[in-house]
Amino acid sequence: MIGKPKKNALLQLFSLGVLVALVAGLAVMPVAAASTLGAAAAQSGRYYGAAISNGRLGDSAYTTIAAREFNMVTPENEMKMDATEPNQNQFNFSGGDAIYNWATSHGMKVRGHTLLWHNQQPGWMQSLSGSALRSAMLNHINGVMAHYKGKLAYWDVVNEAFSDDGSGGRRQSNLQATGNDWIEVAFKTARAADPSVKLCYNDYNIENWSAAKTQGVYNMVKDFKARGVPIDCVGFQSHFGSGGMPSNFQTTLSNFAALGVDVAITELDIASAPATAYANVTNACLAVARCVGMTVWGVRDSDSWRTGENPLLFDGSGNKKPAYTAVLNALNAAGPVATNTPTSVGPTPTRTRTPVPGTPTATPTRTPTPGSSGSTCSPVTSTITAPFTFDGAGTFCWQAASLGAYINSWNMASVTINGVNITNLYVASGSYPAKINGFYYIGYTGNFAWSHFETK
Ligand code: XIL
């Protein structure tokens, strides 16, 4: 009669011992590193996304990687104005919906990109101005946002509205010409159209804290917050040259976050994808509590808009590149600590970390020999076969022979062709001078980060 309770007590003691040992064991057991980018980012409450193209959803090599690795999707072109409203007040969501359905069926969230932009406007919009354009612009926001109401995590309400001319001011565009208040009116309209989605301003070349353009956007966001204009987030496109990000990018992210907005890296690609450069960008985001996630602008190098620059995390055969491993390791090193407080306003806590060695500034992929200016420059110093890319600063004389080619340029302070400034031109345009065969005197001004020029 007295033995039984003793045995029970012993058993209990033993069980307790096992439990204590188990708990102790668990406490010291290392947490298994995540094996995909999305899962690794989720450990600190962040996402890792990719730009997805509807035209590639039939490619199983592409969708296998995308479905495995990412947990956020940005449609690369399918939610832009020319796609969603090809004719005035006739909306088309076929491409956007295809991507939305693919993403959500794989458990991913979607970032809408973009409601208003000076590029990729449908022809009818390009020819509007004044109050007709202003009301068409608001009708576009309402039409597109109504369709996706309650479905998206973020909307890039306005894309690339600031100039690269070093003034810190607005870019000249038909939208800007409707009045300087076009951006705040757009954000107010967007908030009313769908109060559930986070509303973002998105731009490139705003990563360097010392750049006038960065300061211009910062002051706009500060002003919006002070006056109650609804803005929730700022996207930093982060199209970098091989030198990677400006060394003060983390400062920029922290300073914007301190205004009371989320920040995100929205279109990341880095020429030649150096592993260290990718790790640096990842760590800059991880160090800022309100940096909610990172998105790469494409899956494989063969999917990138930056033809021939191999700027992404997977090669054309779908193999993981060294940059992939660098990003995954950085995300895993951030560990399972929930550092994100997306609703907090005020100073951003930053983690202390060992500084990562800086990367050299962008090296030109070729050294152009100076040509001479004028519409018939000579001697011809560059034989260019499209597609052709050039990163760096300098001048050269180019004879264009068989164009179909057009100019694609971005992330630069200035590029001139025969004296015509073509900064930040993405899309072929019939009126564009380099659409014509002939001789072109190309001049670059290296930006704080890099310059880039290509033909297609
Ligand atoms: C690019 C797409 O990747 C290309 O397919 C398209 O031809 C042009 O636009 N900034 C942006 C993105 O906000 O929408 C751009 O995407 C790249 C630069």
Coordinates of N, CA and C in Angstrom, one line a residue, residues 80 113-119 156-162 171 182 200-204 237 267 426:
K80 N 0.0 47.0 -65.4 CA 0.3 48.4 -65.8 C -0.8 49.0 -66.6
H113 N 1.3 46.4 -59.4 CA 2.3 47.3 -60.0 C 1.9 47.6 -61.5
T114 N 1.6 48.8 -61.8 CA 1.5 50.0 -61.0 C 0.3 50.8 -61.6
L115 N -0.3 51.7 -60.7 CA -1.5 52.4 -61.2 C -1.1 53.6 -62.1
L116 N -0.1 54.3 -61.7 CA 0.2 55.5 -62.5 C 1.7 55.6 -62.8
W117 N 2.1 55.8 -64.0 CA 3.5 55.9 -64.4 C 3.5 56.7 -65.7
H118 N 4.7 57.3 -65.9 CA 4.8 58.1 -67.2 C 5.1 57.1 -68.4
N119 N 5.6 55.9 -68.0 CA 5.8 54.9 -69.1 C 4.7 53.9 -69.2
D156 N 1.5 49.7 -55.9 CA 2.4 50.9 -56.3 C 1.4 51.9 -56.9
V157 N 1.0 52.9 -56.2 CA 0.0 53.8 -56.7 C 0.7 54.7 -57.7
V158 N 1.9 55.2 -57.4 CA 2.6 56.0 -58.3 C 4.1 55.5 -58.5
N159 N 4.5 55.4 -59.7 CA 5.8 54.9 -60.0 C 6.7 56.0 -60.7
E160 N 7.9 56.2 -60.2 CA 8.9 57.0 -60.8 C 8.5 58.4 -61.2
A161 N 8.0 59.1 -60.2 CA 7.5 60.5 -60.5 C 8.6 61.5 -60.3
F162 N 9.8 61.1 -59.9 CA 10.8 62.2 -59.6 C 11.9 62.1 -60.7
R171 N 9.6 64.7 -62.0 CA 9.8 64.4 -63.5 C 8.8 65.1 -64.3
W182 N -1.1 65.9 -58.3 CA -1.6 64.7 -58.9 C -1.2 63.5 -58.0
C200 N 1.7 52.4 -51.9 CA 3.1 52.7 -51.9 C 3.5 53.7 -53.0
Y201 N 4.6 54.4 -52.8 CA 5.3 55.1 -53.8 C 6.5 54.3 -54.2
N202 N 6.8 54.2 -55.5 CA 7.9 53.3 -55.9 C 8.8 54.1 -56.9
D203 N 10.2 53.9 -56.7 CA 11.1 54.6 -57.6 C 12.4 54.0 -57.6
Y204 N 13.3 54.4 -58.6 CA 14.6 53.9 -58.7 C 15.6 55.1 -58.4
Q237 N 13.4 50.5 -56.0 CA 13.5 49.5 -57.0 C 14.8 48.7 -57.0
E267 N 12.4 45.8 -56.9 CA 12.7 45.3 -58.2 C 14.2 44.9 -58.3
Y426 N 12.6 53.5 -71.4 CA 12.5 52.0 -71.3 C 12.0 51.4 -72.6

